[in-house]
mmCIF file with all atom_site columns, C-alpha atoms in Angstrom:
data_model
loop_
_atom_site.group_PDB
_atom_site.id
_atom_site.type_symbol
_atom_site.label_atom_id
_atom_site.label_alt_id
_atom_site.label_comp_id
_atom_site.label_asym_id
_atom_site.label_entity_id
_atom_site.label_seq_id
_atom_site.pdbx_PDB_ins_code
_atom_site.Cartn_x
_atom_site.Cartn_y
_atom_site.Cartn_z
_atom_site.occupancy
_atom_site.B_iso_or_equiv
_atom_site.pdbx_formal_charge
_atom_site.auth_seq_id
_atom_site.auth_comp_id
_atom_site.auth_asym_id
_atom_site.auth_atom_id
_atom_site.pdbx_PDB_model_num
ATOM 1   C CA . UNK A 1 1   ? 74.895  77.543  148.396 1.00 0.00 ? 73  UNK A CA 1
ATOM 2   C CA . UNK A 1 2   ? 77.468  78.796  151.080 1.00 0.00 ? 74  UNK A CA 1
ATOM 3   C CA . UNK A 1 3   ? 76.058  78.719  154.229 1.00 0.00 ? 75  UNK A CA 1
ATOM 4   C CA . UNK A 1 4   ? 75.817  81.339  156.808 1.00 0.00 ? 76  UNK A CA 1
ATOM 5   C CA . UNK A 1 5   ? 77.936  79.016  159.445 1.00 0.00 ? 77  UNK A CA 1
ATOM 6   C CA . UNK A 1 6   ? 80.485  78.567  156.389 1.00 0.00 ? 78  UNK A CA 1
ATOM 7   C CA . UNK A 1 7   ? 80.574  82.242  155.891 1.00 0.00 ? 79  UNK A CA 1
ATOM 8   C CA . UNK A 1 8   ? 81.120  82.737  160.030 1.00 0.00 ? 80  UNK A CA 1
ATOM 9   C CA . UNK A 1 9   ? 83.615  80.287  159.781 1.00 0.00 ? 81  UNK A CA 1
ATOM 10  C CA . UNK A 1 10  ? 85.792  81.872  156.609 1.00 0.00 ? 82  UNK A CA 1
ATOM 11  C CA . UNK A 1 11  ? 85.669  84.984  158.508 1.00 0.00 ? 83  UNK A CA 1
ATOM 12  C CA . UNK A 1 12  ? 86.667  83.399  161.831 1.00 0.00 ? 84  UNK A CA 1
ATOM 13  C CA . UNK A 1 13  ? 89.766  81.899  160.055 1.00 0.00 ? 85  UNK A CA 1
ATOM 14  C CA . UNK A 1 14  ? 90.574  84.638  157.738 1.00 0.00 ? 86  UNK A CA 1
ATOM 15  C CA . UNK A 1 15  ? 90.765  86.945  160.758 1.00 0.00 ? 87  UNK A CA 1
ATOM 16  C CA . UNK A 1 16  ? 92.972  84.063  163.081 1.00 0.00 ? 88  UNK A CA 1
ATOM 17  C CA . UNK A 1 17  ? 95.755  83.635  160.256 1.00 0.00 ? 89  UNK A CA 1
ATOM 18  C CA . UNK A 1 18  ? 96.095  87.271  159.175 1.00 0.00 ? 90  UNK A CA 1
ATOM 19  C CA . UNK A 1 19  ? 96.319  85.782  155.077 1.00 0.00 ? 91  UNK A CA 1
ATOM 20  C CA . UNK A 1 20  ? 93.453  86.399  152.368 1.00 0.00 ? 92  UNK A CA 1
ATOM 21  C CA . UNK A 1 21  ? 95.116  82.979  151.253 1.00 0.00 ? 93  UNK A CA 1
ATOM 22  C CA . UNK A 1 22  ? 92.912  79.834  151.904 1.00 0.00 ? 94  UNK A CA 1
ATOM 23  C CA . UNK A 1 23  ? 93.809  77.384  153.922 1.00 0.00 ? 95  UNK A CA 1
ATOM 24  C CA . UNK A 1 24  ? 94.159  73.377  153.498 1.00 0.00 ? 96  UNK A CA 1
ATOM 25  C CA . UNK A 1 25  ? 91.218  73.185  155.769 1.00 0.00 ? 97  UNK A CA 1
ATOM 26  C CA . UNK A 1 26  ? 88.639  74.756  153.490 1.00 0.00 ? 98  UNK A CA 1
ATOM 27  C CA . UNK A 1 27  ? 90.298  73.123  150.480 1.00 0.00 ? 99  UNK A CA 1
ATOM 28  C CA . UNK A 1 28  ? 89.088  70.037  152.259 1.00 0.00 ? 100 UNK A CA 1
ATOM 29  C CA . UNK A 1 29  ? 85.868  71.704  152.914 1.00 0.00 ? 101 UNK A CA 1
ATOM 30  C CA . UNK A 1 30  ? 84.728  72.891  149.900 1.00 0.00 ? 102 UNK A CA 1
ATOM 31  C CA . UNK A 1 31  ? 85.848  69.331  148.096 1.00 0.00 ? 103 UNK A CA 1
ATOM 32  C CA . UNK A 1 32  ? 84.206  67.585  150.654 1.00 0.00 ? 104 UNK A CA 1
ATOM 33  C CA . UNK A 1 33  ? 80.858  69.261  150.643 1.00 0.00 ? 105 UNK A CA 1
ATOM 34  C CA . UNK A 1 34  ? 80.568  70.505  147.098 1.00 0.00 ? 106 UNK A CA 1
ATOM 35  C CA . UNK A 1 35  ? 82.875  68.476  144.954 1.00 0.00 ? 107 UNK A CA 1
ATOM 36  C CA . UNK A 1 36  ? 84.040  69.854  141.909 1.00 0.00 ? 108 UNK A CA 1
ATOM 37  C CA . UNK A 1 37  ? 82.075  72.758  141.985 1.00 0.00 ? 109 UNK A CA 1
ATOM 38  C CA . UNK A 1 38  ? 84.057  74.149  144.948 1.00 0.00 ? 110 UNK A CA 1
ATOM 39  C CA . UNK A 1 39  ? 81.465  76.303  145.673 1.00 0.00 ? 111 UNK A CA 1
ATOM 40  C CA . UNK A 1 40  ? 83.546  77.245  149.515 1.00 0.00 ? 112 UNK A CA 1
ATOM 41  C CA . UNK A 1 41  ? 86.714  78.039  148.014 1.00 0.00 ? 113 UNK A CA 1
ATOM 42  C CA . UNK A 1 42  ? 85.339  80.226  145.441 1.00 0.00 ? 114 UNK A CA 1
ATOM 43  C CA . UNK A 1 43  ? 83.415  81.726  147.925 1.00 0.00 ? 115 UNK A CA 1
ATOM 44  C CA . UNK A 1 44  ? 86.843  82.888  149.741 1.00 0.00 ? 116 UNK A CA 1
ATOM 45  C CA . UNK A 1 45  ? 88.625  84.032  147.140 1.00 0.00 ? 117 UNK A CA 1
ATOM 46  C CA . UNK A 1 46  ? 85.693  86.728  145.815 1.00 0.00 ? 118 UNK A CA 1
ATOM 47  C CA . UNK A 1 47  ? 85.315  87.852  149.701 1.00 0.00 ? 119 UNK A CA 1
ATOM 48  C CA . UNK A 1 48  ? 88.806  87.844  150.487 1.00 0.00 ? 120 UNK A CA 1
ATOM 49  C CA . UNK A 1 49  ? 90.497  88.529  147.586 1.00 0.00 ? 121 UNK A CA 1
ATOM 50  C CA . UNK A 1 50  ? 87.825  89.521  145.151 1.00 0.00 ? 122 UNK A CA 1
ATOM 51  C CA . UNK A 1 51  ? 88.908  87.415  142.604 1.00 0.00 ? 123 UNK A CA 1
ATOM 52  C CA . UNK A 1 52  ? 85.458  85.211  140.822 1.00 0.00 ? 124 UNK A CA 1
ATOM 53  C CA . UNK A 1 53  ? 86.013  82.006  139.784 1.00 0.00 ? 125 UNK A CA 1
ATOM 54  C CA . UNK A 1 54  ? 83.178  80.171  138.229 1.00 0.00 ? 126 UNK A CA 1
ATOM 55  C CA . UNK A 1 55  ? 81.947  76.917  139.112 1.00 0.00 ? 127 UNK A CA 1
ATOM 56  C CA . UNK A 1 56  ? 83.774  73.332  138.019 1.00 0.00 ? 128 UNK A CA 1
ATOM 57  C CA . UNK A 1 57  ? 86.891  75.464  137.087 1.00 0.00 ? 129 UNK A CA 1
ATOM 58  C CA . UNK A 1 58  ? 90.088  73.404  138.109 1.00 0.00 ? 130 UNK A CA 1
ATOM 59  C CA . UNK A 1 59  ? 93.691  74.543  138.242 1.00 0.00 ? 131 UNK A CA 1
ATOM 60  C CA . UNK A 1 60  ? 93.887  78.193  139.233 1.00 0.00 ? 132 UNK A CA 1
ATOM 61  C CA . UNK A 1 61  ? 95.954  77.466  142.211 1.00 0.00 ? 133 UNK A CA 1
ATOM 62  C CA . UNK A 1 62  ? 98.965  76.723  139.044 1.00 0.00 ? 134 UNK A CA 1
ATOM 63  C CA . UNK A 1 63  ? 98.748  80.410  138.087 1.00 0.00 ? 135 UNK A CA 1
ATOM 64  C CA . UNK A 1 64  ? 101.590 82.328  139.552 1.00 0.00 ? 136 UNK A CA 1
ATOM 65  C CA . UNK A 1 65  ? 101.441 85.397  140.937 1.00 0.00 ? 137 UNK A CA 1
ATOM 66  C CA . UNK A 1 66  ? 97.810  84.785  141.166 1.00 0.00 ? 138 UNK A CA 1
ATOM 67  C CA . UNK A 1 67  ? 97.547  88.099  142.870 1.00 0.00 ? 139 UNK A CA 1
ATOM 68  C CA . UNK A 1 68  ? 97.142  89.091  138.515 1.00 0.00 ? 140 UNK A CA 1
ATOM 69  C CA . UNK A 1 69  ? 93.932  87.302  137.835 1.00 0.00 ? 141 UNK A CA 1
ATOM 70  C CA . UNK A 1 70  ? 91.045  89.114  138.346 1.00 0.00 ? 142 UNK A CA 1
ATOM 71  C CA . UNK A 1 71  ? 88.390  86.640  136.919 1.00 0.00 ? 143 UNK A CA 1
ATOM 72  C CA . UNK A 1 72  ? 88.309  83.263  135.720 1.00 0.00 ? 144 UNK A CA 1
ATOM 73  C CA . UNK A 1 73  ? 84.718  81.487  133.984 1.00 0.00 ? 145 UNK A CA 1
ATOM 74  C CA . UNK A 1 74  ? 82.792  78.060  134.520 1.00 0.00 ? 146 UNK A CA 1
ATOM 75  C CA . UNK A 1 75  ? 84.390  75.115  133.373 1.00 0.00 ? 147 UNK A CA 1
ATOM 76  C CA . UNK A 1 76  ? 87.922  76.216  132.734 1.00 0.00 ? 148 UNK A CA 1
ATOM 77  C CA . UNK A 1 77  ? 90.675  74.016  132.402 1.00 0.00 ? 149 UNK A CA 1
ATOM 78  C CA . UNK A 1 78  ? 94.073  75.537  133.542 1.00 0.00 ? 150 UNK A CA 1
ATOM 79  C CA . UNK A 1 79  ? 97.598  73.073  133.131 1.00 0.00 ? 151 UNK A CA 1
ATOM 80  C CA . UNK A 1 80  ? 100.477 73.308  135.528 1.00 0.00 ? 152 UNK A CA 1
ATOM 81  C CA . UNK A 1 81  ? 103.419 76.078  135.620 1.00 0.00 ? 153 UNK A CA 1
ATOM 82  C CA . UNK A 1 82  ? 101.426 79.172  134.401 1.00 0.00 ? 154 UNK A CA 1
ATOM 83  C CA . UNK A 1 83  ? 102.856 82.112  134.889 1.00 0.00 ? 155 UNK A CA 1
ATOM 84  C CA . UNK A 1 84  ? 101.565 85.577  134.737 1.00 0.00 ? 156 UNK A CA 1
ATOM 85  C CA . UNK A 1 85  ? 103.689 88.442  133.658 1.00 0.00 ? 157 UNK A CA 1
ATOM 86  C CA . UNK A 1 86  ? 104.038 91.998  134.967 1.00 0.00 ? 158 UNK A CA 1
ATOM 87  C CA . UNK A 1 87  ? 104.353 94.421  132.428 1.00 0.00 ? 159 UNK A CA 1
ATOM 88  C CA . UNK A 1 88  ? 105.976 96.841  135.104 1.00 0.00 ? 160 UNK A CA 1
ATOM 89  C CA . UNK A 1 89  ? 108.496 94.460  136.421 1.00 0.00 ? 161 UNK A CA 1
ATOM 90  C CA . UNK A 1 90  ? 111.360 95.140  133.850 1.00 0.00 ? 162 UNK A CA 1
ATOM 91  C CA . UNK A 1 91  ? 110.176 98.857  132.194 1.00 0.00 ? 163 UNK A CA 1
ATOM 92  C CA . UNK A 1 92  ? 112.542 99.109  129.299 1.00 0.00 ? 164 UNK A CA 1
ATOM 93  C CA . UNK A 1 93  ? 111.395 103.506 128.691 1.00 0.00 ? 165 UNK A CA 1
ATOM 94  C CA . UNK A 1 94  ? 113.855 103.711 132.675 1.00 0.00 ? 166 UNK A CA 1
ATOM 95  C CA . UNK A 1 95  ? 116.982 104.369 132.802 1.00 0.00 ? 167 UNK A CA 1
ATOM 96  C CA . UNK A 1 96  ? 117.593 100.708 133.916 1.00 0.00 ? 168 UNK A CA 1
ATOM 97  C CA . UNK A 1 97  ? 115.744 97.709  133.355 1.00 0.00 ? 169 UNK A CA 1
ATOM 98  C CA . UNK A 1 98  ? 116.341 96.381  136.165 1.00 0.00 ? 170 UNK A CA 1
ATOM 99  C CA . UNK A 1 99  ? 113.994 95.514  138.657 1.00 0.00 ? 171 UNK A CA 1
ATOM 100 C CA . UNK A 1 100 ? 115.476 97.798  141.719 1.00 0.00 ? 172 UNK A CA 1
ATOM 101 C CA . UNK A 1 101 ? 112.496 100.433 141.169 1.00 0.00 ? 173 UNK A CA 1
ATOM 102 C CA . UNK A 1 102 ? 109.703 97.686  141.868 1.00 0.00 ? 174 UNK A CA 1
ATOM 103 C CA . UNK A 1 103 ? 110.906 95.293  144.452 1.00 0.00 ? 175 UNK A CA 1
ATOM 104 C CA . UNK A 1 104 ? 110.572 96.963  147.699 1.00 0.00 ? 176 UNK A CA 1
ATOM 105 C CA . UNK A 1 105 ? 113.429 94.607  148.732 1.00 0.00 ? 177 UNK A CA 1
ATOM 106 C CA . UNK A 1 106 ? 115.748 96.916  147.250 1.00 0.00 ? 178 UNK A CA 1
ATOM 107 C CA . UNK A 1 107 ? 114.450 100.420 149.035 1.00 0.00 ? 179 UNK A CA 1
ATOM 108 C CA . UNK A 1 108 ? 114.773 102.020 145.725 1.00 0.00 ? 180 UNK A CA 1
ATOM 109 C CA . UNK A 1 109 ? 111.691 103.481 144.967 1.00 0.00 ? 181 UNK A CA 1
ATOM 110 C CA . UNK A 1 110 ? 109.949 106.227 147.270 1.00 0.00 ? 182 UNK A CA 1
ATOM 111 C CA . UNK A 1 111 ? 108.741 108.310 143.988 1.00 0.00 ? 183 UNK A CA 1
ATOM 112 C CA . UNK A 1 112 ? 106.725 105.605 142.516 1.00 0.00 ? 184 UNK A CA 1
ATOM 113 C CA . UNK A 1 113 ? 103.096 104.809 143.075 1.00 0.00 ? 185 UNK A CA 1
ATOM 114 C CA . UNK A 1 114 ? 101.264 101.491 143.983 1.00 0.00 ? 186 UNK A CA 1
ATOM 115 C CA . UNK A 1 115 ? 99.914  100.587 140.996 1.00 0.00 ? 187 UNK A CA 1
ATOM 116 C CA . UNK A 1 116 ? 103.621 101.558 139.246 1.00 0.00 ? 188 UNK A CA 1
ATOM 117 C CA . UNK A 1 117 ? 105.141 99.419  142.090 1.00 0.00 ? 189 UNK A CA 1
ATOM 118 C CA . UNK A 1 118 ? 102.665 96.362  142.028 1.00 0.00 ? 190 UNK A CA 1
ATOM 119 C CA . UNK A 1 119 ? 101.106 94.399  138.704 1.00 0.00 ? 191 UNK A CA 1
ATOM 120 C CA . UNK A 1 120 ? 97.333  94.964  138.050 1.00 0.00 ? 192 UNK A CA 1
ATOM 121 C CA . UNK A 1 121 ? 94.926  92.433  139.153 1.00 0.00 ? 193 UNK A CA 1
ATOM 122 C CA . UNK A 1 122 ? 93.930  92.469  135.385 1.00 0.00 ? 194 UNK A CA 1
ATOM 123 C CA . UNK A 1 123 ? 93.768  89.181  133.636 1.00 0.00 ? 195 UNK A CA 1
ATOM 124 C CA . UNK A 1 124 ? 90.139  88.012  132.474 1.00 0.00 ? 196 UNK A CA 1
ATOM 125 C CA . UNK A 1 125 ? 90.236  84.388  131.846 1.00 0.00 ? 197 UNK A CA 1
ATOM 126 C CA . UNK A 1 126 ? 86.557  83.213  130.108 1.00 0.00 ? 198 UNK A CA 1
ATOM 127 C CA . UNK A 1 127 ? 84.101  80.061  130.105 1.00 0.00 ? 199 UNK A CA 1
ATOM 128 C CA . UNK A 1 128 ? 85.184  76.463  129.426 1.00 0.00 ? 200 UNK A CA 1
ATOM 129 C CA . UNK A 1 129 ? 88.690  78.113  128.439 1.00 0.00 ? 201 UNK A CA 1
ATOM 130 C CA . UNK A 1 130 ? 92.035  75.514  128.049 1.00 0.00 ? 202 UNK A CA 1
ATOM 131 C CA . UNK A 1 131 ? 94.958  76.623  129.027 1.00 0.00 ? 203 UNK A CA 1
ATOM 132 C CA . UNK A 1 132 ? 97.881  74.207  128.300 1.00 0.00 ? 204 UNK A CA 1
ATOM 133 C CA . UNK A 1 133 ? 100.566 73.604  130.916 1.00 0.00 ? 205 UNK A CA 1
ATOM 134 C CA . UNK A 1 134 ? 103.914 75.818  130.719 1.00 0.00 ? 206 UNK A CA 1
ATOM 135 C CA . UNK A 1 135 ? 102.004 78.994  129.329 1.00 0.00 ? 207 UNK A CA 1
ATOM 136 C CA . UNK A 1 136 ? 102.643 82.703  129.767 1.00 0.00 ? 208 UNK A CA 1
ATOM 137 C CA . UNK A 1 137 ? 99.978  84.768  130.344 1.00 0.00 ? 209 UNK A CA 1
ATOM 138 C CA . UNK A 1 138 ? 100.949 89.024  129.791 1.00 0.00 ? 210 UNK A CA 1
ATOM 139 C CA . UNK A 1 139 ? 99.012  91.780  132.158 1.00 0.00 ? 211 UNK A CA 1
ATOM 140 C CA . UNK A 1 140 ? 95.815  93.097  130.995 1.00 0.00 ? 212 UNK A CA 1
ATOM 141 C CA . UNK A 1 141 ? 95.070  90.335  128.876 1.00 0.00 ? 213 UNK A CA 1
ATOM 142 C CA . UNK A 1 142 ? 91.499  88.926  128.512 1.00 0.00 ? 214 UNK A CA 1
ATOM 143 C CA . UNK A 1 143 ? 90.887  85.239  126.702 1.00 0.00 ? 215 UNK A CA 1
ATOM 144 C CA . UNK A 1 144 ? 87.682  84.873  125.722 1.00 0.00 ? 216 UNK A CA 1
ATOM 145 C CA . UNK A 1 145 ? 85.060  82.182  126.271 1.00 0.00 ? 217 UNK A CA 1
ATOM 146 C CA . UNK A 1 146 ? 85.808  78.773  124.672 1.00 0.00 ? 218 UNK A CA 1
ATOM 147 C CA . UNK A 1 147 ? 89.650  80.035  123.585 1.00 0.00 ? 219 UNK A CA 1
ATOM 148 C CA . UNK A 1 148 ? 92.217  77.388  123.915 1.00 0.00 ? 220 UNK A CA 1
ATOM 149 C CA . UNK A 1 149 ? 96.035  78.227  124.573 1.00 0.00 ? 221 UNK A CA 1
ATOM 150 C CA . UNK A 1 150 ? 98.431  75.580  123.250 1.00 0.00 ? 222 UNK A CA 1
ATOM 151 C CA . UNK A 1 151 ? 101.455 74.385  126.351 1.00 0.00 ? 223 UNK A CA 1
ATOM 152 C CA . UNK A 1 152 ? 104.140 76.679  126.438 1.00 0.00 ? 224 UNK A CA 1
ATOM 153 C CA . UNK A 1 153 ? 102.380 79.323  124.737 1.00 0.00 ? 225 UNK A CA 1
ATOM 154 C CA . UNK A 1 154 ? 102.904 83.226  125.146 1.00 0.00 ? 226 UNK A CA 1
ATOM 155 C CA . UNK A 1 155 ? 100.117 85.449  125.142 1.00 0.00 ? 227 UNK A CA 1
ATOM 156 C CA . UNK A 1 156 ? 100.544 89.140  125.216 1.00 0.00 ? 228 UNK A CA 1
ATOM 157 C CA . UNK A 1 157 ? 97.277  90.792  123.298 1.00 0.00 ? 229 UNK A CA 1
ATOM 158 C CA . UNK A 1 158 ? 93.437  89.910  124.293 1.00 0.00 ? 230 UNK A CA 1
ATOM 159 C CA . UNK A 1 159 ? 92.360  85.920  122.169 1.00 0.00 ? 231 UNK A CA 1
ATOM 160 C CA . UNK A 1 160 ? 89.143  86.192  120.657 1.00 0.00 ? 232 UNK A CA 1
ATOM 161 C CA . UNK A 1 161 ? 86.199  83.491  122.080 1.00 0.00 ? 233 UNK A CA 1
ATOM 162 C CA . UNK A 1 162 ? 86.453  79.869  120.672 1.00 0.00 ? 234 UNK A CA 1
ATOM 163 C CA . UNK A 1 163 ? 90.473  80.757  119.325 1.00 0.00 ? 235 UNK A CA 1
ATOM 164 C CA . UNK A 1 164 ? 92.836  78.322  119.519 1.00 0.00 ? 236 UNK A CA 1
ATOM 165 C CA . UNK A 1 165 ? 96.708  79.976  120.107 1.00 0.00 ? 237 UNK A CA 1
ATOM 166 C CA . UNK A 1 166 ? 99.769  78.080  119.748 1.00 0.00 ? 238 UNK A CA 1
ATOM 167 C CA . UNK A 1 167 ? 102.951 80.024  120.109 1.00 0.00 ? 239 UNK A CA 1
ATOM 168 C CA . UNK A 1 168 ? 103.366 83.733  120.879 1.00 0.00 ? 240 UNK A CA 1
ATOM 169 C CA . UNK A 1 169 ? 99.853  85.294  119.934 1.00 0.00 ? 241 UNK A CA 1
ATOM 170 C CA . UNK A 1 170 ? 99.635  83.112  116.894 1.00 0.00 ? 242 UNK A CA 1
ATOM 171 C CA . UNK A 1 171 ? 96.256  82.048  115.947 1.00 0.00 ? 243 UNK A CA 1
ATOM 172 C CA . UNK A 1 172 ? 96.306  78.381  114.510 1.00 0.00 ? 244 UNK A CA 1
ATOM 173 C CA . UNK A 1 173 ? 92.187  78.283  113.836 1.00 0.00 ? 245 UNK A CA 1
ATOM 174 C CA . UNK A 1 174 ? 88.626  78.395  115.692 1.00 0.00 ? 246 UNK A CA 1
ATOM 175 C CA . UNK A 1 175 ? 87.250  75.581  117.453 1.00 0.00 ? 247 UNK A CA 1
ATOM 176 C CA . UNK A 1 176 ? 84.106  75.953  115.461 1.00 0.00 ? 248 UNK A CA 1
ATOM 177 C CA . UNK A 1 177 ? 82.811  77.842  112.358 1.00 0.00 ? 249 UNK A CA 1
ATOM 178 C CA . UNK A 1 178 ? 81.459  81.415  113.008 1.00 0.00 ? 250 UNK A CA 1
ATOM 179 C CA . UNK A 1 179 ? 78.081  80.711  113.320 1.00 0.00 ? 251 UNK A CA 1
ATOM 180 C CA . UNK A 1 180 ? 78.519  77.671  115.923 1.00 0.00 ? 252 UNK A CA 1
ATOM 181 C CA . UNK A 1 181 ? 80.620  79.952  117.428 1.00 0.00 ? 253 UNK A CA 1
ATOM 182 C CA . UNK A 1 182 ? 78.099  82.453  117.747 1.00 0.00 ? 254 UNK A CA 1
ATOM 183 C CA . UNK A 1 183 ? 75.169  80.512  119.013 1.00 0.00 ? 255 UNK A CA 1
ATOM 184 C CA . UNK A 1 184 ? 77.094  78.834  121.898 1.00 0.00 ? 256 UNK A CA 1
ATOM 185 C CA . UNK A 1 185 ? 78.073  82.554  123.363 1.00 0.00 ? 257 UNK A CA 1
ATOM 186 C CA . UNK A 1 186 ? 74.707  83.682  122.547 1.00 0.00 ? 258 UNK A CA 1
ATOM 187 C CA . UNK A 1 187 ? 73.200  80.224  124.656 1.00 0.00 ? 259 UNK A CA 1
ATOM 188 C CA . UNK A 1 188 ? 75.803  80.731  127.437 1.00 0.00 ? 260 UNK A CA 1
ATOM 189 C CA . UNK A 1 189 ? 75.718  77.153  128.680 1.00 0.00 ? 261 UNK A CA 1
ATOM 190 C CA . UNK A 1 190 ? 78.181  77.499  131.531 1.00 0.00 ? 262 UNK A CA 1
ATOM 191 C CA . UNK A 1 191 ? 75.292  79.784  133.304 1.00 0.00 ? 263 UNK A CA 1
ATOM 192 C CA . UNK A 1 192 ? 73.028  76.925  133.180 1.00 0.00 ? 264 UNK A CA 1
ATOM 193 C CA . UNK A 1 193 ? 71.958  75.117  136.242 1.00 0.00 ? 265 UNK A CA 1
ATOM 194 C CA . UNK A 1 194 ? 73.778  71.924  136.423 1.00 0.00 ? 266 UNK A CA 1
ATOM 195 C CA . UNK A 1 195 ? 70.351  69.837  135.935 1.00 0.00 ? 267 UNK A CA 1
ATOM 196 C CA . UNK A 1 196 ? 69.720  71.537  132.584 1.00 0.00 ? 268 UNK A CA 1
ATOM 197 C CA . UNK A 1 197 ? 74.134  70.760  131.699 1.00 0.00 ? 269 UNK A CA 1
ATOM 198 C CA . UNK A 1 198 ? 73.055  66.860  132.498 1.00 0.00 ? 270 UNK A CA 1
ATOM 199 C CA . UNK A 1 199 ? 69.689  66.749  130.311 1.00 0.00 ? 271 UNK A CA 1
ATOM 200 C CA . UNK A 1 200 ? 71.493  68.149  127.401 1.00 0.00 ? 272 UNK A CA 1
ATOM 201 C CA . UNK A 1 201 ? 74.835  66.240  127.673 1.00 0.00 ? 273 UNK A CA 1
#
């Protein structure tokens, strides 16, 4: 558990650098103290930039803009390169496609609103998901627990738990048959104390 000195600390640093982005310093931190569990850094990024990120999840720092995600499970396995996709970015029903009307760069866009101007934090990543290295990931997507996406695979549309999705939105099969499938989200093993994990394993 985060302590209150940590907590002081986050919010001492937080304040200092003016970022909601982490710093290498509690990177260290959290690895340090917690290990893979990164119980600090997770810690910072639901206070700061209310993202939650379960425990022993690796490889959210490869998701780009991560400003998109707005949950990630326990135990999830995330590859290199994967990029998240604005919906809003290119809107094919303007006039123009391009993106003048929601890069502020530009200064072409007084009528629009924030949420037209700026992607949703709306991707819900489950438990113990895999997601392969060079994938796409659309806005407003949700993978469900146990799915797996295949490297270099696009997803636009929600994957169902325990799916495994090769391509763009193809399902290629389950990990298990209904039934296991059922039992292990009715169990929910990635809430279980890490004791419990070990004596079952």
């Amino acid at each position: 558990m985060v302590s209150t000195f940590e907590k002081v600390s986050c919010s001492f640093l937080r304040y200092v650098r003016g970022t909601t982005n982490p710093p290498k310093s509690i990177y260290t931190w959290s690895r340090k103290k917690y290990g893979y569990r990164e119980d600090l850094i997770r810690y910072w990024l639901k206070k700061y930039k209310n993202v939650s990120i379960g425990k022993y999840t690796y490889g959210w720092q490869n998701m780009s803009p991560f400003d998109m995600i707005a949950s990630i499970g326990a135990f999830t396995s995330i590859g290199k390169n994967i990029l998240l996709v604005p919906t809003n970015t290119h809107n094919i029903h303007y006039v123009t496609t391009s993106p003048i009307l929601a890069n502020p760069s530009f200064r072409m866009m007084n009528n629009m609103t924030y949420e037209e101007r700026h992607p949703a934090q709306s991707i819900h990543i489950g438990n113990d998901v895999w997601i392969g290295s060079n994938s796409m990931i659309f806005q407003d997507v949700t993978i469900g627990d146990g799915a797996v996406i295949g490297a270099g695979s696009i997803v636009r549309k929600d994957v169902p738990p325990y799916a495994v999705v090769i391509n763009t939105d193809q399902i290629l099969k389950y990990r298990f048959d209904k039934e296991i499938c059922r039992k292990l989200l009715e169990i929910k093993w990635w809430d279980w104390e890490d004791n419990k994990i070990k004596k079952r394993n």
